[in-house]
Coordinates of C-alpha atoms and ligand atoms in Angstrom, one line a residue:
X1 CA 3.7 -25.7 48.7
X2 CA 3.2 -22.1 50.3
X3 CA 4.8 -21.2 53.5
X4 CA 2.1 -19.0 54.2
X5 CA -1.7 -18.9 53.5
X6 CA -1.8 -15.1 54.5
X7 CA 1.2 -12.4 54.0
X8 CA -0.2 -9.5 55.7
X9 CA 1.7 -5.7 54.8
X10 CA 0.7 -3.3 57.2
X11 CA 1.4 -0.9 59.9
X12 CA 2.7 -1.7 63.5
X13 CA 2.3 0.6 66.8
X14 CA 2.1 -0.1 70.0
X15 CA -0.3 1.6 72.3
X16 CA 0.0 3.1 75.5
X17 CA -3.0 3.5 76.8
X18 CA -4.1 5.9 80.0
X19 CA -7.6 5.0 81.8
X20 CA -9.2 6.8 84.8
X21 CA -7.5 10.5 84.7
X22 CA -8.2 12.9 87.2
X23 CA -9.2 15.6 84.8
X24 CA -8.4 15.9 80.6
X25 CA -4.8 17.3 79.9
X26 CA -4.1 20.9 80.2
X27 CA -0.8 22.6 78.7
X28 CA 1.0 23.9 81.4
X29 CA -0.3 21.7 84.2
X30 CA 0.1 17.6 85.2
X31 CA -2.1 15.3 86.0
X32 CA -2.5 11.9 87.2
X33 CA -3.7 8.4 85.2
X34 CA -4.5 5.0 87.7
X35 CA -4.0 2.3 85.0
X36 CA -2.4 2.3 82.4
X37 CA -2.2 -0.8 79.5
X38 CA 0.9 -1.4 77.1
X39 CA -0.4 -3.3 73.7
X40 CA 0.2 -3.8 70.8
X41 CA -1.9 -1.4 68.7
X42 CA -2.6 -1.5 64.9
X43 CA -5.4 -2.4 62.6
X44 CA -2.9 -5.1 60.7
X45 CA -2.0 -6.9 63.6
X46 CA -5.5 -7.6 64.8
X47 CA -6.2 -8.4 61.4
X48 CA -3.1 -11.0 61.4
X49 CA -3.5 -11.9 65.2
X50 CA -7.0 -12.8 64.7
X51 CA -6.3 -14.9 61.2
X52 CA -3.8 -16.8 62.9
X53 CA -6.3 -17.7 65.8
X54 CA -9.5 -18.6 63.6
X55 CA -6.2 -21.3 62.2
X56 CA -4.5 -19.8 59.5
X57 CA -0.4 -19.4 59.1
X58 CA -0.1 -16.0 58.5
X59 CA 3.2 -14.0 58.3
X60 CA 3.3 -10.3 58.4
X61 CA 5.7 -7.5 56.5
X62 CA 6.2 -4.1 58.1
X63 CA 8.5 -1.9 59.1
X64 CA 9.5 -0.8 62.9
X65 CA 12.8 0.4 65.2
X66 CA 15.0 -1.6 67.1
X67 CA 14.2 -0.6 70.3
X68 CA 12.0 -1.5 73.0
X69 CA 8.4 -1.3 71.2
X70 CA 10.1 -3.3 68.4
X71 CA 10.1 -6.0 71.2
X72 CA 7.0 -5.4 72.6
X73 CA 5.4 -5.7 68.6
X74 CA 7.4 -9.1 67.7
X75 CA 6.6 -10.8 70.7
X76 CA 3.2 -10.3 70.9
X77 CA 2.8 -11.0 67.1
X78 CA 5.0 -14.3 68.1
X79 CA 2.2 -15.3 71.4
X80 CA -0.6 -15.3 68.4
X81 CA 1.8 -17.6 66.5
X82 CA 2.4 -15.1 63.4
X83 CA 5.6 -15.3 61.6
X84 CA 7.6 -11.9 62.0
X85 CA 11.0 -13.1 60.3
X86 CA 9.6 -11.2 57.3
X87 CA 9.4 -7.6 59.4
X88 CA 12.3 -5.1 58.8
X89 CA 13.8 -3.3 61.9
X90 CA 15.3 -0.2 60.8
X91 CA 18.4 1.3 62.7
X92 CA 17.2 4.7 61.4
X93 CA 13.3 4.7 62.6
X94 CA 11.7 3.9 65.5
X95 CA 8.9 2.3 66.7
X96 CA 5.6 3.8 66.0
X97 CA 3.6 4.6 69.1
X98 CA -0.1 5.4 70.0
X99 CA -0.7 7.2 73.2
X100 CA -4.9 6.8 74.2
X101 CA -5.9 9.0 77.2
X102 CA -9.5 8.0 78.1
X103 CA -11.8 9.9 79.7
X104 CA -14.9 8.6 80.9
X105 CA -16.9 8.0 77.4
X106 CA -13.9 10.0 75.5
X107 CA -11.0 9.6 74.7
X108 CA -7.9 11.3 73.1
X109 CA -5.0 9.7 71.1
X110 CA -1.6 11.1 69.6
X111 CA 0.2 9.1 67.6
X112 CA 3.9 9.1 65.9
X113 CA 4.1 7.0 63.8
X114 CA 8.0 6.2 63.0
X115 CA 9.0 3.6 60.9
X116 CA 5.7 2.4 59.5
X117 CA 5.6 5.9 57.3
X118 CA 9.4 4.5 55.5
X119 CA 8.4 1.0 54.2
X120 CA 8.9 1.1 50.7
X121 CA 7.8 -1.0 47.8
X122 CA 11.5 -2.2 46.9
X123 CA 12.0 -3.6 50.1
X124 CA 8.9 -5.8 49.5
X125 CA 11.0 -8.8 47.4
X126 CA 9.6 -11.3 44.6
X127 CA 10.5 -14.6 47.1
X128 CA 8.9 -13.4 49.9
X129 CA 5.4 -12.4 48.0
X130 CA 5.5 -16.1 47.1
X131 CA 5.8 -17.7 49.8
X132 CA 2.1 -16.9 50.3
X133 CA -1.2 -17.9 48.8
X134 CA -3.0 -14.3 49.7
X135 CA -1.7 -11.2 49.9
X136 CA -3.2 -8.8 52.1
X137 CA -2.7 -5.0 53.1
X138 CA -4.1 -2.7 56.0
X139 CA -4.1 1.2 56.6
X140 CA -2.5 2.3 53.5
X141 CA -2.7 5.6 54.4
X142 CA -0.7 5.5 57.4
X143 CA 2.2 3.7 55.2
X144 CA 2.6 7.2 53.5
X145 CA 5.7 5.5 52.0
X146 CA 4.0 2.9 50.0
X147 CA 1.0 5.2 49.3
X148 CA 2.1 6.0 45.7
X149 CA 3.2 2.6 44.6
X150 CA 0.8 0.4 46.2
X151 CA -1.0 -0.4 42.4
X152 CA 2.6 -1.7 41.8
X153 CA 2.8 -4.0 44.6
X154 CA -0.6 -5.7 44.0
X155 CA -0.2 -5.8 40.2
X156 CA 3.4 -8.0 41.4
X157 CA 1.4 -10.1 43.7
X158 CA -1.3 -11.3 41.0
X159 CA 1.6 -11.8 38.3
X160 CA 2.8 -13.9 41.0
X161 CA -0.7 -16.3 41.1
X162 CA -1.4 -14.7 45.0
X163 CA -5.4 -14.0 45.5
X164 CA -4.9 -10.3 47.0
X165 CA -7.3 -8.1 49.8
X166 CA -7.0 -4.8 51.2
X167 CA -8.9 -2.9 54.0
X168 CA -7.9 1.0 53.2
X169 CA -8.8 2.4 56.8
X170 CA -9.1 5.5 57.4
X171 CA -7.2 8.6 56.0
X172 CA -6.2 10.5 58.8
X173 CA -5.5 14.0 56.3
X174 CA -8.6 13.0 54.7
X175 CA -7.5 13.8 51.3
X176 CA -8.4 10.2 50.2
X177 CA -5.6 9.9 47.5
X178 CA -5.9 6.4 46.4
X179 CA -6.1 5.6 42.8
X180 CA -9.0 3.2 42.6
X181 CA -9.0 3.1 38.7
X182 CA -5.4 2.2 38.9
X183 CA -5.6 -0.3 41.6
X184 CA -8.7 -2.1 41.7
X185 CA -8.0 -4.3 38.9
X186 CA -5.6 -5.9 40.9
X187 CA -7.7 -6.3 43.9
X188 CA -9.7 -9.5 44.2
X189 CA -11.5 -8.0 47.5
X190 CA -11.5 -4.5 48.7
X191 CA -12.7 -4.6 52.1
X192 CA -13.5 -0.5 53.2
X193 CA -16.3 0.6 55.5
X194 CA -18.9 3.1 54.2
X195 CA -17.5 6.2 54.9
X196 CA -14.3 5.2 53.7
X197 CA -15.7 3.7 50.2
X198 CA -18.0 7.2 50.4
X199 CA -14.8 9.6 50.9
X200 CA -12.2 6.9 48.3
X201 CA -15.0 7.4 45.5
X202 CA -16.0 10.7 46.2
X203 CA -19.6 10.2 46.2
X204 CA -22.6 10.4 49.0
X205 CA -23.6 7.2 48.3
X206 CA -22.8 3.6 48.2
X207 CA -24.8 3.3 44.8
X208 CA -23.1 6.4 43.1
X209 CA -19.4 5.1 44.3
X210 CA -20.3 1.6 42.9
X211 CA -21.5 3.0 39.9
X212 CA -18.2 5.0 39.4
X213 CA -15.9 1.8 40.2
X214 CA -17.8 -1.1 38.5
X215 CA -16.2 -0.9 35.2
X216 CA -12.8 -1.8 36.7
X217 CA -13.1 -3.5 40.4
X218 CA -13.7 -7.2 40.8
X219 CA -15.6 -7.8 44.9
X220 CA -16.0 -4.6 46.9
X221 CA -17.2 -5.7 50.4
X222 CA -18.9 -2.7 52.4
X223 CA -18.7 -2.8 56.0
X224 CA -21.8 -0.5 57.7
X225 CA -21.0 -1.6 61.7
X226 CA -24.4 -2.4 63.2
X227 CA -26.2 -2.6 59.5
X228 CA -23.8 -5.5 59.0
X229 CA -21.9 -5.4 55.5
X230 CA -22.5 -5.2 52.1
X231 CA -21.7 -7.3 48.9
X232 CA -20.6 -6.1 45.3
X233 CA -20.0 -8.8 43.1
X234 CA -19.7 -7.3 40.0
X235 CA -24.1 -7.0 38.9
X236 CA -25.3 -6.0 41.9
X237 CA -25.1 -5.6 46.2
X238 CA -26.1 -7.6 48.4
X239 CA -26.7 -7.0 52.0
X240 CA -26.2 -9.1 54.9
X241 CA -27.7 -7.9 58.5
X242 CA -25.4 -8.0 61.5
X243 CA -25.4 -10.7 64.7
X244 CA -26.4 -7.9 66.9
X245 CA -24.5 -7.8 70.2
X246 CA -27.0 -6.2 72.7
X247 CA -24.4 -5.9 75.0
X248 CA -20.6 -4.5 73.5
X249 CA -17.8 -4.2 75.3
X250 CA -16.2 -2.1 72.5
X251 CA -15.7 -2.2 68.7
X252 CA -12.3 -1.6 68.6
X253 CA -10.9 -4.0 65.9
X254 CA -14.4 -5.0 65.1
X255 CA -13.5 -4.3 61.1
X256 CA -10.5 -6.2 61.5
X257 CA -11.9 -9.2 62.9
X258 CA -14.9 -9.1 60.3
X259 CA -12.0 -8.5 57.8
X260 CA -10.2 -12.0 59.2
X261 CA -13.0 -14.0 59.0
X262 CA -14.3 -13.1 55.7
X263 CA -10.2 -13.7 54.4
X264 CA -10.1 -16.9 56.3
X265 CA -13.5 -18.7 54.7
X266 CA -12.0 -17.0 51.1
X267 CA -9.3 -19.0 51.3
X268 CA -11.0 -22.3 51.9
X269 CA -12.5 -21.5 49.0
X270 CA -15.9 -20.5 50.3
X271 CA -19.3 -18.8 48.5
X272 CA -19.3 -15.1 48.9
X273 CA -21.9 -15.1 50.6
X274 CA -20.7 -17.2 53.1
X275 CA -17.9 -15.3 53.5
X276 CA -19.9 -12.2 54.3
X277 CA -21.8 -13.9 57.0
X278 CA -18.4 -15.3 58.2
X279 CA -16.8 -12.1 58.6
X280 CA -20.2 -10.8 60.3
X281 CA -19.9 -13.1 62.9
X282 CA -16.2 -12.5 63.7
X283 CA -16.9 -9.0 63.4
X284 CA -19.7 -9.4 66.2
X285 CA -17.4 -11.5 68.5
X286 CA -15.1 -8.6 68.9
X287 CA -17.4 -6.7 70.4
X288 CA -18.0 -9.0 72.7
X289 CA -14.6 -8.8 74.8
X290 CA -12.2 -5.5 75.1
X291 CA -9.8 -4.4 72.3
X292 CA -9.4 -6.0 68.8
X293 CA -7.8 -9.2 70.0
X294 CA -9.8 -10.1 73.5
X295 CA -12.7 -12.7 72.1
X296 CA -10.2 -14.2 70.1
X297 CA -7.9 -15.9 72.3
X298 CA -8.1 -19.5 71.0
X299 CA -10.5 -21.0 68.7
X300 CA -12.5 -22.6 70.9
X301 CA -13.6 -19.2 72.6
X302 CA -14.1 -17.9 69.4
X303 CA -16.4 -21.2 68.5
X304 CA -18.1 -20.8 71.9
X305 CA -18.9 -17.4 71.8
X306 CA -20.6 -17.9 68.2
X307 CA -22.5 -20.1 69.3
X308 CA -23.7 -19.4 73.0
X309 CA -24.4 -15.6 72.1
X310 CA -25.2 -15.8 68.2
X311 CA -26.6 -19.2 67.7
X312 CA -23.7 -19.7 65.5
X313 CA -22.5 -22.5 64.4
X314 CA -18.6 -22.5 63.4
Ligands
LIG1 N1 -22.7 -3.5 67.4 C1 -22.4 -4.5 66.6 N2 -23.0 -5.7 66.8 C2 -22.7 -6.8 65.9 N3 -21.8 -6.7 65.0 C3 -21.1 -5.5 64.8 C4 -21.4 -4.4 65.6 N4 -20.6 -3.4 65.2 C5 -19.8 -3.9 64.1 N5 -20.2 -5.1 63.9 C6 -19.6 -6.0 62.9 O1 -18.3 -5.6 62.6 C7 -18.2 -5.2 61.2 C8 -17.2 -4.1 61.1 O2 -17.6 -3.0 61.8 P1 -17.5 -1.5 61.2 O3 -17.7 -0.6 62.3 O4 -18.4 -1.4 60.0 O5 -16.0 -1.5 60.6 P2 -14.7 -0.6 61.0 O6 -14.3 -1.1 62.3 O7 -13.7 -0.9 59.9 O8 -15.3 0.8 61.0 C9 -19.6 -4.9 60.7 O9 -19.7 -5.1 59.3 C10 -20.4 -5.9 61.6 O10 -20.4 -7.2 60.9
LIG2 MG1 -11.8 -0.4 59.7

């Protein structure tokens, strides 16, 4: 008996976020902000948040401070019901932290990261990989720690008998060092948008990229936003068209939540394809509310919006 269907590793922040600024931020000078929203920020937490919500027990494994964020981060992750007993809280590091200045349709962000960059592979232990059915990891790039041993980590978790996922995200010094030949074998799905999958295999194409992983990656699932996502399942792609949302709020989290509901129908043991259209729908629900976490709520919104807006039926 698992404790957990989902173990997510990832990266937690929160964000501070600045709306309706007199003018954009000039050195030397101040300025003003009317509204400003604390919440927790993070690609793996709307990933967890979200998996817990569609009715999964999911427990999560970073690493943050002890200090005010660290609060703000664990109970937050505790209001979507996922299990934080298994995130460290460093004396040395603190919080990571996101400021987002917005400005009308743009927007600028700085972020330190803290104590997500020191998480190291050592401090991941046997016991608490099993305690869970499915392994999953977000942002590796921002976990510069774990960067270099993450092949390590998911070759443990499938000696272990865990079904393993990963959604790269984005490299923010774009020098893409992730060694797929090394990795991939030990990744059941690998779950990066196009660009990413275009930059990770160094190649202007989704074809070409396939062509240069296939000998040594098992399901490669593309995400292409309003093109919906693609398939690889080893012969060939398949694509499946988004649930178009005429009218999005924002996207923020929107490969997250695809990334949830694709994980969550895996696990029940679903077709691939179903999966895919699974993870379209979720991924089309976020847009439909504010941030990564706002159509999600319970399950019955997320049933209800399915259904009223995408003639979906969960
Ligand atoms: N405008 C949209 N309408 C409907 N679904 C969308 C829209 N944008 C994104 N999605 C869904 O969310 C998924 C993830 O979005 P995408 O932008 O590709 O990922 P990421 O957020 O990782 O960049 C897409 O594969 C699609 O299913
Ligand atoms: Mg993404």
């Amino acid at each position: 008996m698992k404790f957990f269907d989902v173990l997510v590793v990832g990266e937690l922040n929160v964000d501070i976020i600045l709306d309706k600024i007199q003018g954009f931020p000039v050195v030397g000078k101040e300025i003003v902000s009317k509204e400003m929203t604390m919440t927790l920020g993070s690609s793996s937490a709307i990933f967890a948040s979200n998996l817990s919500s569609l009715g999964n027990k999911v427990g999560f494994l970073g690493k943050i401070g002890k200090d005010d964020f660290a609060r703000t981060v664990i109970n937050t992750l505790k209001e979507k019901k996922v299990d934080t007993e298994n995130i460290i809280q460093s004396e040395e590091y603190q919080t990571g932290l996101t400021i987002v200045m917005n400005y009308d349709m743009d927007r600028a962000n700085v972020t330190f990261p803290g104590a997500m960059e020191h998480l190291r592979l050592h401090e991941i232990t046997d016991s608490q990989l099993q305690k869970a059915k499915h392994l999953h990891l977000s942002s590796v790039f921002l976990q510069t720690g774990l960067l270099s041993e993450i092949s390590e980590l998911f070759k443990r978790a499938k000696n272990l008998g865990l079904t393993t996922s990963m959604d790269p995200q984005w490299d923010p010094t774009e020098e893409w060092n992730l060694d797929l030949e090394e990795l991939l074998p030990y990744m059941d799905v690998f779950m990066p948008n196009t660009e990413e999958f275009k930059h990770l295999t160094k190649c202007a194409d989704i074809q070409s990229g396939l062509e240069k992983v296939k000998s040594y990656a098992n399901y490669i699932i593309i995400k292409d936003g309003e093109n919906g996502a693609h398939l690889w399942d080893g012969k060939k792609l398949t694509t499946q068209p988004a649930f178009l949302n005429s009218n999005v709020i924002d996207c923020i989290g929107a490969g997250d939540s695809f990334d949830a509901g694709f994980i969550s129908e895996y696990l029940k043991g679903g077709s691939m394809l179903h999966c895919l259209e699974f993870g379209n729908i979720t991924g089309a629900i976020n847009t439909t509310a504010s941030g990564g976490t706002g159509a999600f709520k319970s399950l019955e919104n997320v049933k209800k919006v399915a259904f009223d807006l995408f003639k979906y039926q969960l």
